[in-house]
Coordinates of C-alpha atoms in Angstrom, one line a residue:
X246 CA -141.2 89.3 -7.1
X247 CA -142.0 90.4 -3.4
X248 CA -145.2 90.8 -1.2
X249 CA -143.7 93.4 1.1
X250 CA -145.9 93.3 4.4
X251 CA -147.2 96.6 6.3
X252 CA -144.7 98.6 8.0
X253 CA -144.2 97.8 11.3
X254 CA -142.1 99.3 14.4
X255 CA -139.6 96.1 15.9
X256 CA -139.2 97.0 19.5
X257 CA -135.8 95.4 19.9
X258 CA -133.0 96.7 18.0
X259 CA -129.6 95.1 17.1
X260 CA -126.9 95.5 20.1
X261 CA -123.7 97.0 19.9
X262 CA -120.5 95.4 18.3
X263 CA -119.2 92.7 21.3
X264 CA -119.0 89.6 23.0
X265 CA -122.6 88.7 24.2
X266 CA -121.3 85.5 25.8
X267 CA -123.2 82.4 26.9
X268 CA -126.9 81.8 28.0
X269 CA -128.9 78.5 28.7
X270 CA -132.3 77.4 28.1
X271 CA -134.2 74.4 28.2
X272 CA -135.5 74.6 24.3
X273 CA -134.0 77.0 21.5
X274 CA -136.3 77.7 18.3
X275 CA -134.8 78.9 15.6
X276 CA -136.8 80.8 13.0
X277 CA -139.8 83.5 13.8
X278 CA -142.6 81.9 11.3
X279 CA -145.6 80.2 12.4
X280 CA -143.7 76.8 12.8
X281 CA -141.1 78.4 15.4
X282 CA -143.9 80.7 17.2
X283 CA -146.4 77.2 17.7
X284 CA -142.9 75.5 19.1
X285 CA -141.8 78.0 21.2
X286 CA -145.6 78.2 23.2
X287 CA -146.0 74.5 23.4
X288 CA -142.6 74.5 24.7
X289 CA -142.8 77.5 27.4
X290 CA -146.5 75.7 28.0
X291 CA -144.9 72.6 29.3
X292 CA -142.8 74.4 31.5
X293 CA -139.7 74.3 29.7
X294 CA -137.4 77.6 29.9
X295 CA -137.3 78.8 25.8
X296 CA -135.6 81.4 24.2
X297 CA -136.6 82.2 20.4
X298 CA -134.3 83.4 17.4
X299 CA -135.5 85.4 14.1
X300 CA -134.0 87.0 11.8
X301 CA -136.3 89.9 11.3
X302 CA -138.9 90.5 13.3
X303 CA -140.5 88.0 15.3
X304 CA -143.8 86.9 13.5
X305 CA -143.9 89.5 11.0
X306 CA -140.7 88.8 8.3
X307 CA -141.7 85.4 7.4
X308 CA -143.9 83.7 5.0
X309 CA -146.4 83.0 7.8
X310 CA -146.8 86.8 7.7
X311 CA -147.1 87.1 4.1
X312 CA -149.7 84.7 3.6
X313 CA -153.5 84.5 3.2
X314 CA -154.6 82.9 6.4
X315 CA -155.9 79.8 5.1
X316 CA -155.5 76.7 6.8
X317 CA -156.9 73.0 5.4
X318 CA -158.0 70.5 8.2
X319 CA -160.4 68.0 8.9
X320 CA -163.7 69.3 9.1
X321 CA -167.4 67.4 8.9
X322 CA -167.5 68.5 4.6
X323 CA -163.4 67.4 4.7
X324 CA -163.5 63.7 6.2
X325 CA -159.9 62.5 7.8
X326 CA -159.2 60.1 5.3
X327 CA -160.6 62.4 2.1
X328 CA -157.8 65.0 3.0
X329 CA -155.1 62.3 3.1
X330 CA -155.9 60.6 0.4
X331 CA -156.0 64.4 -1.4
X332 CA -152.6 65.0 0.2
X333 CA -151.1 61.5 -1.2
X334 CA -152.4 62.0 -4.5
X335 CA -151.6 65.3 -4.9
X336 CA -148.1 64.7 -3.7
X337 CA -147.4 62.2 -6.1
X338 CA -147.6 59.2 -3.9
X339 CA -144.0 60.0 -2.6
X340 CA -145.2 61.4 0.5
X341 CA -144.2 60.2 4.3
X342 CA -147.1 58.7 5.1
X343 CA -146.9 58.7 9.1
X344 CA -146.1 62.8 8.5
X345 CA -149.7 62.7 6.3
X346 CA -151.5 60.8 9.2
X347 CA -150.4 63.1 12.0
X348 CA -151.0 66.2 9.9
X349 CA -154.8 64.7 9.3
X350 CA -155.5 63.5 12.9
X351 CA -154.3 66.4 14.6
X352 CA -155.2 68.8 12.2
X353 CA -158.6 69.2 13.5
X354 CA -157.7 70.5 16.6
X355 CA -156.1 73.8 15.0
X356 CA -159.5 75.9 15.4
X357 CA -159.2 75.0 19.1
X358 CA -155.8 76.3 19.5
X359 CA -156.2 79.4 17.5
X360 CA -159.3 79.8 20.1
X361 CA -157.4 79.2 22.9
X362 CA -154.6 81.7 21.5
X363 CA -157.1 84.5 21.0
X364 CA -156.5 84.6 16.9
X365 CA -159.7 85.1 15.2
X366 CA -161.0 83.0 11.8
X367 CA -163.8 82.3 9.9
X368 CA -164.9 78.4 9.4
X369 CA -165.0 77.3 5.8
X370 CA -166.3 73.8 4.3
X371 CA -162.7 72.3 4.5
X372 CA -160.8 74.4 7.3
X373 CA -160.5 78.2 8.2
X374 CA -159.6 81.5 7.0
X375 CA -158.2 83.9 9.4
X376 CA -160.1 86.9 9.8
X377 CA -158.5 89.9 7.7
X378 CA -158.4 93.4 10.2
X379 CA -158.0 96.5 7.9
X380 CA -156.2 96.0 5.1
X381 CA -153.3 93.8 6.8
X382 CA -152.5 90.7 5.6
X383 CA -154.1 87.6 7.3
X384 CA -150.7 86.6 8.1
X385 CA -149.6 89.5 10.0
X386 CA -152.2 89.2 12.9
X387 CA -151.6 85.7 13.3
X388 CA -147.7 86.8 14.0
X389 CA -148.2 89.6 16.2
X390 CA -150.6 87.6 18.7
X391 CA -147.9 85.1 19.3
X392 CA -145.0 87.4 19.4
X393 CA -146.9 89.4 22.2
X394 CA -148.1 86.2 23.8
X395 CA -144.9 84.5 24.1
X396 CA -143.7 87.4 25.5
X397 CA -146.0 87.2 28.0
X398 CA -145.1 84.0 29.0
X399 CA -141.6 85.3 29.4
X400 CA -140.1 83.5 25.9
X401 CA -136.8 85.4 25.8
X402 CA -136.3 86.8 22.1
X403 CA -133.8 87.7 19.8
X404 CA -134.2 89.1 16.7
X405 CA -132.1 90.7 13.9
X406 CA -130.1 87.9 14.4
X407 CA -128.7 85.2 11.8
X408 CA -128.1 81.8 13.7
X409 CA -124.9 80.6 12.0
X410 CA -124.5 77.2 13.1
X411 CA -125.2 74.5 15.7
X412 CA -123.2 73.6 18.7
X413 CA -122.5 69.7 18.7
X414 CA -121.2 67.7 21.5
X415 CA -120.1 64.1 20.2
X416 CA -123.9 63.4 18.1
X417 CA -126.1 65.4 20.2
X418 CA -126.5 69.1 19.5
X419 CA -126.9 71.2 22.6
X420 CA -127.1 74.8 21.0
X421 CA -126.8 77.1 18.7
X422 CA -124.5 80.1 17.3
X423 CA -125.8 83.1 16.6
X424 CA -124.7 86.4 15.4
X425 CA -126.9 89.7 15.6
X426 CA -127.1 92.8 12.9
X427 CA -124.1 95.2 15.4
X428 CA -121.8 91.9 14.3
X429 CA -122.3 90.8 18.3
X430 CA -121.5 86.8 18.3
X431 CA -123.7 85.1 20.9
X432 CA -124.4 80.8 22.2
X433 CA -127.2 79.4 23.2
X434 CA -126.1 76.3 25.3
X435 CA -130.0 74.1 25.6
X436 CA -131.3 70.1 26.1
X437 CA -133.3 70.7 22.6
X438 CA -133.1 72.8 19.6
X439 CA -135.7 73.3 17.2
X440 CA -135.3 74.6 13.6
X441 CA -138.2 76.6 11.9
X442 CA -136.4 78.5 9.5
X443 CA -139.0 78.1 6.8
X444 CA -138.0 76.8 3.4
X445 CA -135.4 78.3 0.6
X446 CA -137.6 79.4 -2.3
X447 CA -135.7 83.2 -1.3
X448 CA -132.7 81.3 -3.9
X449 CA -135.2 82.3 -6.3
X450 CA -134.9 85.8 -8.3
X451 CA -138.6 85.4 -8.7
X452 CA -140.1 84.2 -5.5
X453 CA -142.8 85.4 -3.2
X454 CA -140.9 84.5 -0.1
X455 CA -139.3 86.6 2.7
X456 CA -135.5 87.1 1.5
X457 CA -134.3 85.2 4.5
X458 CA -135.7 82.6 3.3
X459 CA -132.5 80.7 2.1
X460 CA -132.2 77.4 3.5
X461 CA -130.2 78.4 6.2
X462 CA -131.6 75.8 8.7
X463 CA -131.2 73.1 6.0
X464 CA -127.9 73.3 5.7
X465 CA -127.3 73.9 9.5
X466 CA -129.2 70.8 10.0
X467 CA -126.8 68.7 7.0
X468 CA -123.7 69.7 8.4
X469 CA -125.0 68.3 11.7
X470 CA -125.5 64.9 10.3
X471 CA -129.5 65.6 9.4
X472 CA -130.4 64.1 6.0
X473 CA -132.3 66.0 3.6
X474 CA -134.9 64.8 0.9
X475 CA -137.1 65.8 -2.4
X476 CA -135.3 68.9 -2.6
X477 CA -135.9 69.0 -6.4
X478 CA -139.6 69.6 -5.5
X479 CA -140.4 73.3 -5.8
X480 CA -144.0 74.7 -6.0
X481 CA -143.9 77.7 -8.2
X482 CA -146.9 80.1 -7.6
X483 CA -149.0 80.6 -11.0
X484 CA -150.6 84.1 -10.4
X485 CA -148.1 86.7 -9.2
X486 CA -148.8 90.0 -10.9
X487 CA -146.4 91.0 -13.3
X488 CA -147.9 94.5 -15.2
X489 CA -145.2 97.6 -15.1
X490 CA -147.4 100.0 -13.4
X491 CA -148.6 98.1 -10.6
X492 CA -147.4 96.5 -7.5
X493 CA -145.5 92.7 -7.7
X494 CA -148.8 91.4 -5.8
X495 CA -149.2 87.5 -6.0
X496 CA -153.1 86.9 -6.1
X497 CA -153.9 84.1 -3.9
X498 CA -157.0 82.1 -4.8
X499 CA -160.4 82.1 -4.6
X500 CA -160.9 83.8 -7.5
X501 CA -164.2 85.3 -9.1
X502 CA -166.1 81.9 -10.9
X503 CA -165.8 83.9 -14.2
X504 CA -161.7 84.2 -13.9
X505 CA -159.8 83.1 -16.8
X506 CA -156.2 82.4 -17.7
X507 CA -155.7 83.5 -21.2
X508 CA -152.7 84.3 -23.7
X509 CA -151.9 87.3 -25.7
X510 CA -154.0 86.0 -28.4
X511 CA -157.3 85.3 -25.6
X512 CA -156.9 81.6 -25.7
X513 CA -157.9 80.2 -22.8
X514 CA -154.0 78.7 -21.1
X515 CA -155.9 76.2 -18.5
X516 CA -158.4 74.2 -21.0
X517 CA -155.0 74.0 -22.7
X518 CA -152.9 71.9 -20.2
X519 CA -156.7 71.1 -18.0
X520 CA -159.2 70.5 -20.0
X521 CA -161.7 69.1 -17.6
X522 CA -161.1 71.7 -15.3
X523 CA -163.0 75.2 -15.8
X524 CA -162.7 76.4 -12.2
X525 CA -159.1 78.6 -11.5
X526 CA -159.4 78.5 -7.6
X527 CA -159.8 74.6 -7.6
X528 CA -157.3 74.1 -10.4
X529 CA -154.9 76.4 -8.4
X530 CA -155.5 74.5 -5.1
X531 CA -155.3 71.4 -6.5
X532 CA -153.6 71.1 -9.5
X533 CA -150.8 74.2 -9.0
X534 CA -148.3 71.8 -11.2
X535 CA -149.9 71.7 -13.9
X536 CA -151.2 75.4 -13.7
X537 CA -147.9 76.5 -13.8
X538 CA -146.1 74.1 -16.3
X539 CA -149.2 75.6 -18.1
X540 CA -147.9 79.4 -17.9
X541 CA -144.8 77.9 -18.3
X542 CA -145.3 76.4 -22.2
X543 CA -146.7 79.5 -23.2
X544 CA -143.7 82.0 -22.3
X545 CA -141.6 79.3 -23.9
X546 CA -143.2 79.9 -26.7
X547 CA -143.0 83.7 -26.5
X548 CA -146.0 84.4 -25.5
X549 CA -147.5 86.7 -22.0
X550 CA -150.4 85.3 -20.0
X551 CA -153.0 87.3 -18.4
X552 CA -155.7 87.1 -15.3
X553 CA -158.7 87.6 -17.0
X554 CA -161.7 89.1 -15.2
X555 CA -163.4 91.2 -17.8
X556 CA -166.0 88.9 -17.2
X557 CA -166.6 89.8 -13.9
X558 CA -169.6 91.7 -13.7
X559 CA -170.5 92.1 -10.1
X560 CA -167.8 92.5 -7.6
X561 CA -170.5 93.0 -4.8
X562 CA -171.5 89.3 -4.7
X563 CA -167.8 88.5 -4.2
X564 CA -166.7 87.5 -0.5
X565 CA -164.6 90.1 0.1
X566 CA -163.7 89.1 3.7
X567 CA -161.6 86.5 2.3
X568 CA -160.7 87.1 -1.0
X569 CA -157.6 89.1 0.3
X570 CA -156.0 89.3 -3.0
X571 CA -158.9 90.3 -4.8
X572 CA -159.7 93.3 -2.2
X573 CA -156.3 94.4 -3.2
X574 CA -156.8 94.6 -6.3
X575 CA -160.3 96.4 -6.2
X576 CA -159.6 98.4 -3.4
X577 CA -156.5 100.2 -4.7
X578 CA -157.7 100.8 -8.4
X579 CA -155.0 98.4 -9.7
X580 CA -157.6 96.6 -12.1
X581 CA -156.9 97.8 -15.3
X582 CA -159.4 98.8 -18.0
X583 CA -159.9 95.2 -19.8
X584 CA -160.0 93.6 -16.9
X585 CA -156.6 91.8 -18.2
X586 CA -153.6 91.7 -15.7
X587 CA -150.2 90.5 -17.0
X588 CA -148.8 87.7 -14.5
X589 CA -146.7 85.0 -14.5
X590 CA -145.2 82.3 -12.1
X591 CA -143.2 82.7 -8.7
X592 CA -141.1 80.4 -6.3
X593 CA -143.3 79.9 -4.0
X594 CA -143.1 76.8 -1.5
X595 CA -140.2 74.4 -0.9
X596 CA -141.5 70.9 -0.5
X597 CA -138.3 69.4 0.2
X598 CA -136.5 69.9 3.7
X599 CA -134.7 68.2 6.5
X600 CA -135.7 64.2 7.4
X601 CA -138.2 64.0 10.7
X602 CA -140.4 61.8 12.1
X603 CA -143.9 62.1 12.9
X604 CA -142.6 63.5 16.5
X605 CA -140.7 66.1 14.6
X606 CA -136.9 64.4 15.1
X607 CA -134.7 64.5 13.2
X608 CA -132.3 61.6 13.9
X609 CA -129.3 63.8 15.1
X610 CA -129.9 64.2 19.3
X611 CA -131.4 66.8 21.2
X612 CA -132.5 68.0 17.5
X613 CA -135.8 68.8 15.8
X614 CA -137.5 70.5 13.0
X615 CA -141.1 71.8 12.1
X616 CA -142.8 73.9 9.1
X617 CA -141.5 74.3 5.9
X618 CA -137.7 73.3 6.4
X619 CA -138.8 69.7 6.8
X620 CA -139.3 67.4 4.1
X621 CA -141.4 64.3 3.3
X622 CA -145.2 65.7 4.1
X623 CA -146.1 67.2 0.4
X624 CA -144.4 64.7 -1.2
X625 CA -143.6 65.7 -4.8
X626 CA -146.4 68.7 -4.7
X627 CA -148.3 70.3 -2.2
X628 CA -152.0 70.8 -1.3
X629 CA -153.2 74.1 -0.8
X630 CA -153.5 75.4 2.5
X631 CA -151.4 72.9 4.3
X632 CA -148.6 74.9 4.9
X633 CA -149.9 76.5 7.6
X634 CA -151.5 73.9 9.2
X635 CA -148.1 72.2 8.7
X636 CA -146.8 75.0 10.9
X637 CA -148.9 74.8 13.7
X638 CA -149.6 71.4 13.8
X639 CA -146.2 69.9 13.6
X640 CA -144.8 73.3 15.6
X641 CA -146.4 72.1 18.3
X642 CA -145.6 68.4 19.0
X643 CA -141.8 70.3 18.0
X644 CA -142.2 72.2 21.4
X645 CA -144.1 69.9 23.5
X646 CA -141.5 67.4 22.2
X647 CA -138.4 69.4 23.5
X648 CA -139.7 70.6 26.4
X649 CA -139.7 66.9 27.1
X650 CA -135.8 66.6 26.7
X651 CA -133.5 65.9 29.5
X652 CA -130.2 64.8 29.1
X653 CA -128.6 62.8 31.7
X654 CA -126.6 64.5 34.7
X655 CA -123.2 63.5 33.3
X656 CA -123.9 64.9 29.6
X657 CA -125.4 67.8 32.0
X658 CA -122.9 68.6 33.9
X659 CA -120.1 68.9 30.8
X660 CA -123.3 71.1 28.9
X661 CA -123.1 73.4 31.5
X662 CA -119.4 73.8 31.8
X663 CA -119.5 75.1 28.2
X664 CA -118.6 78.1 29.5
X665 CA -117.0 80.2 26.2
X666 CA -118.9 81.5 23.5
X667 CA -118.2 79.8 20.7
X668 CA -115.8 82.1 18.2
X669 CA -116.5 83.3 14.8
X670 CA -114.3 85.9 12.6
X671 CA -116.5 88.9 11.5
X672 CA -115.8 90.2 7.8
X673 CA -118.0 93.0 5.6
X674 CA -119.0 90.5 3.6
X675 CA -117.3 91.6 0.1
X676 CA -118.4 89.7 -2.9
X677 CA -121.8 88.0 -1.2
X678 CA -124.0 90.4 -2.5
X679 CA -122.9 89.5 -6.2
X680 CA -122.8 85.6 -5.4
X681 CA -126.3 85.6 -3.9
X682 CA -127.4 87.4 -7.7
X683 CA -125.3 84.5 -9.6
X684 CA -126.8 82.2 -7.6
X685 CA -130.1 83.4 -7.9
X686 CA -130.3 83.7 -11.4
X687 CA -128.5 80.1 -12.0
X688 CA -131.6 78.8 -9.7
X689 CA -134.0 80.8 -12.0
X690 CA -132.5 79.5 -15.4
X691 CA -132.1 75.8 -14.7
X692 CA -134.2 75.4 -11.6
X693 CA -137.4 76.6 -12.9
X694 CA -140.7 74.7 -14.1
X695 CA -139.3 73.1 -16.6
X696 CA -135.7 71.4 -16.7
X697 CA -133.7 69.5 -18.7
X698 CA -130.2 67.5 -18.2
X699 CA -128.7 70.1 -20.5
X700 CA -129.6 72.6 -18.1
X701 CA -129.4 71.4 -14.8
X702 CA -125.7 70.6 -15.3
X703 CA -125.0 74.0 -16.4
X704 CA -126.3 74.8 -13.4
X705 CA -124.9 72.2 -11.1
X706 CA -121.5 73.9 -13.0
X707 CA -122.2 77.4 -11.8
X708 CA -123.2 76.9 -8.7
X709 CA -119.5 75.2 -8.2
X710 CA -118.0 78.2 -9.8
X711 CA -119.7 80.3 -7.3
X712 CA -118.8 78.1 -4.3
X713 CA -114.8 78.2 -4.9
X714 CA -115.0 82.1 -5.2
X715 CA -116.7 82.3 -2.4
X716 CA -114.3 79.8 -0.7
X717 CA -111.6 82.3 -1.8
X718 CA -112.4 84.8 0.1
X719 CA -110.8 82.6 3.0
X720 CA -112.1 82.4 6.5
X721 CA -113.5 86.0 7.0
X722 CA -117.3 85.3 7.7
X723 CA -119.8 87.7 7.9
X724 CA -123.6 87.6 8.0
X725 CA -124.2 87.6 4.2
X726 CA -121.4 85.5 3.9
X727 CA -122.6 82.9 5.6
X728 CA -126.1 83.3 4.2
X729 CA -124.7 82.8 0.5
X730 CA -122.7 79.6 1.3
X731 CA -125.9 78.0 2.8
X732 CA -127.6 79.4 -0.7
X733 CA -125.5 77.3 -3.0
X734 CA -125.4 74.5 -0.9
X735 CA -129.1 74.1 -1.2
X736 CA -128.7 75.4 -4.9
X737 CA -126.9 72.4 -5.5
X738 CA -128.8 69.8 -3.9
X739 CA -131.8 70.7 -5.6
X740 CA -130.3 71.0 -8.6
X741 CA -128.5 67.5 -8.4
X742 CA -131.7 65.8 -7.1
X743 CA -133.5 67.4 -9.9
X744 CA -131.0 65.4 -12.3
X745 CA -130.6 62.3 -11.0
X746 CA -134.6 61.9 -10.8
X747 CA -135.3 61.0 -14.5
X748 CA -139.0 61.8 -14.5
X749 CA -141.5 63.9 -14.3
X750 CA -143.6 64.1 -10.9
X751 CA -145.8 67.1 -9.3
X752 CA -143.6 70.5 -9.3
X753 CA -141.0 68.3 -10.7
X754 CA -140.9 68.3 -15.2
X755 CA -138.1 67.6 -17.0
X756 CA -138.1 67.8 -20.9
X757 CA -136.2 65.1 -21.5
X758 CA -138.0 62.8 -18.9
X759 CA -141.9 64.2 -19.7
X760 CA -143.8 61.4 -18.1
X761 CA -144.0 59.9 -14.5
X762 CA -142.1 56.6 -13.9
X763 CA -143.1 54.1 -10.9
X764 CA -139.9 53.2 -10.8
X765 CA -138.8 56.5 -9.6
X766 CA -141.7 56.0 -6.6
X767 CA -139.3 57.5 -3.6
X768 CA -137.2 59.9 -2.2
X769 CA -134.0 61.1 -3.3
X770 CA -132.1 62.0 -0.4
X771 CA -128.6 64.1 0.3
X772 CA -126.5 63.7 3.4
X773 CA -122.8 65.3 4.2
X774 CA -119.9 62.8 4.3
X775 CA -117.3 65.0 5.6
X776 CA -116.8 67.7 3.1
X777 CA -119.1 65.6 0.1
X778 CA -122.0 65.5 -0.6
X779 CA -123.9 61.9 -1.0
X780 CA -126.9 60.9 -2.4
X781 CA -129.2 58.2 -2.4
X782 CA -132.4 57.0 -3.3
X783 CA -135.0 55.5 -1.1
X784 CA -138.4 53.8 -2.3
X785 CA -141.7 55.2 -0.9
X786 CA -144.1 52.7 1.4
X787 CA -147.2 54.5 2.5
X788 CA -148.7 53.0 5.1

């Protein structure tokens, strides 16, 4: 399931088949989401020389772009310490609690920077909603500011490209390898990198998410000695519109008071699974879990769920300004005569990611990450509307961070006398089209809301299958190629993480293993020893 965002012209178009060669900056970013756009500004901000890669177009092919604009902070009805302790409990008490701290005490400076950016957004009782223009997505005017502004500042771009790897010198990484859509191979030779690449629910064959959205920067950042945790942590989206006739819309919340979640036979799915909660938009903000798991029980069981708002009476006294899904919904005619709409759940928001710091590190040199690729802020679920506060927040101290890099004159001077572009075969990438749909539908089968040993190893098992057919194909690379092998990398991770963690906690259910378990109060985290994969477990102590 897609949201496909308004058609838009990209200025820049892939270059001819060549060698592009070498260039140098002082900080690359690599992903075009809200993460890598906040990076790239603090970075060019603080003087630093930045270039910026994305694989579509800059701001507008991401989940940034395909969102609804809302943003959680501090604010005087939202106290500092009421939204970290909602983040904590809501993430299963396996969150980093420095990454929860800094999200909550810088948090409230988001409404400044927006100002100071020229995006516009209305002030709500626990953060903001950007302003929706037209009938655009709140998303999409958010991303084109900041592409045109970092142009302004003179933020070199490239898009249509697929970064394929990071350049490492001993343990520091000092680049980046990137290939664009004409099959041109090019380096970027710089003090800092930054991955924003967004998160790698796009392994999903029912996901919400941007389809380059496939853990590309994860497993960049792995084979680079970055560790990765909670990967088994998935937030599925409960409402995404699943009716023949109309479009694959997911319907983002708030919702009319009078909304229901029923079955085929009108009983009411939430009182089911929530008892004590009769309000959809809260339960979907803060209880998306157990919404889903929810949903989940009943299609088990055979049976289709439904938005119900037959029992909406009068649309006029809805807020229409930010109820962007519901405006859809009206505006197009899409509402169908009983007021019932068929949906069911998506892939939605990766909580798991690469290891950092509260300064964005990530423990390999000269390397950092921000946004949805990291891991260890949403713990085992995620609060709505801290995604994109996520992205600009921890974008930022990314790029202020790197810009803030400087290596010394010896490690300088042999940086700069990298002089070749680094090589990579080109292929037409045979086969990856089929292995992205194995993988995909593996993910969806034993990956989903609810898991079990039985089927997680069946999984783990495919996924292997996959991985030596793909190895077969010998070392012709090509830029779905390379996209797929990242894909069941990731596909396996979470999949192993998801069976060594015998319990169920936040996005995280398993069958066998239906109740949460203290002793399992931690991370599970995966790291690359040489060609293997290891695993370990770590215990959680929030501060």
């Amino acid at each position: 399931m897609k949201i496909v965002p308004e058609r838009y012209i990209c200025v820049e178009q892939p270059l001819p088949t060549g060698a592009r060669g070498m260039e140098r900056y002082d900080v690359c970013v690599v992903g075009g989401g809200a993460a890598g756009l906040c990076a790239a500004y603090e970075a060019s901000k603080a003087g630093a020389s930045v270039c910026i890669i994305s694989k579509g177009c800059l701001g507008l092919a991401s989940a940034t772009a395909m969102s609804a604009g809302i943003f959680t902070h501090p604010t005087e009805g939202l106290r500092e310490d009421e939204l970290r302790k909602a983040t904590i409990d809501i993430g299963c008490r396996i969150n980093d609690g420095a990454l929860v701290q800094r999200l909550v005490s810088e948090g409230s400076g988001i409404p400044y920077f927006l100002k100071e950016v020229g995006i516009e957004f209305d002030p709500k009782p626990s953060g903001i909603h950007l302003r929706r223009k037209r009938l655009r997505f709140p998303g999409v005017e958010f991303g084109k500011r900041m592409r045109d502004l970092l142009k302004e500042r003179g933020v070199v771009v490239h898009e249509h490209c697929s970064t394929e790897s990071l350049i490492m010198r001993g343990d520091r990484c000092v680049g980046a390898v990137s290939r664009d859509k004409g099959g041109s191979t090019f380096s970027i030779i710089s003090d800092a990198v930054i991955l924003a690449t967004g998160g790698f629910c796009g392994i999903f064959e029912t996901n919400d998410n941007p389809a380059a959205c496939t853990g590309d920067g994860i497993a960049m950042a792995l084979r680079a000695g970055a560790a990765v945790r909670d990967a088994e942590f998935v937030q599925f989206f409960p409402i995404g519109m699943a009716e023949e006739n109309l479009p694959p819309f997911v319907l983002f919340p708030p919702y009319p008071d009078e909304a229901r979640l029923v079955n085929d036979k009108g009983e009411d799915v939430l009182r089911k699974r929530l008892p004590e909660e009769r309000n959809l938009t809260r339960a979907v903000i803060l209880q998306r879990d157990k919404v889903c798991q929810a949903i989940a029980f009943e299609e088990e069981r055979g049976r289709n769920c439904y938005l119900d708002l037959s029992e909406v009476n009068d649309w006029k006294g809805v807020d229409m300004g930010t109820m962007n899904s519901m405006y859809q919904l009206v505006t197009y005619g899409h509402m169908p005569a009983n007021g019932r709409i068929r949906i069911t759940t998506t892939a939605h928001h990766s909580m798991g990611g690469v290891v950092i710091d509260e300064n964005a590190r990530t423990g390999v040199k000269g390397l950092y990450a921000a946004g949805e690729i990291a891991g260890g802020l949403h713990g085992a679920n995620r609060r709505g509307g801290n995604a994109l506060a996520e992205a600009v927040v921890f974008g930022r101290i990314a790029g202020e961070a790197a810009a803030g890099v400087r290596v010394g004159m010896v490690e300088r001077r042999a940086i700069n006398n990298m002089k070749e572009a680094v090589e990579v075969e080109t292929g037409d990438g045979s086969g990856a089209k089929e292995a992205r749909r194995r993988i995909a539908a593996a993910c969806s089968r034993s990956l989903g809301i609810v898991r079990s040993r039985g089927s997680l190893a069946e999984g783990i098992s495919e996924i292997r299958e996959i991985e030596k057919g793909i190895g077969n194909e010998g070392k012709v690379r090509s830029f779905e190629g390379d996209e797929v092998k990242n894909m069941a990398l990731i596909a396996q991770i979470a999949m192993q993480s998801a069976l060594l963690r015998q319990e169920s906690r936040g996005s995280h259910f398993r069958k066998d293993f239906p109740v949460e378990d203290d002793r399992w109060l931690g991370s599970i985290r995966a790291s690359l020893s040489g060609a293997q994969l290891a695993y370990s477990f770590v215990p959680n102590k929030l501060s």
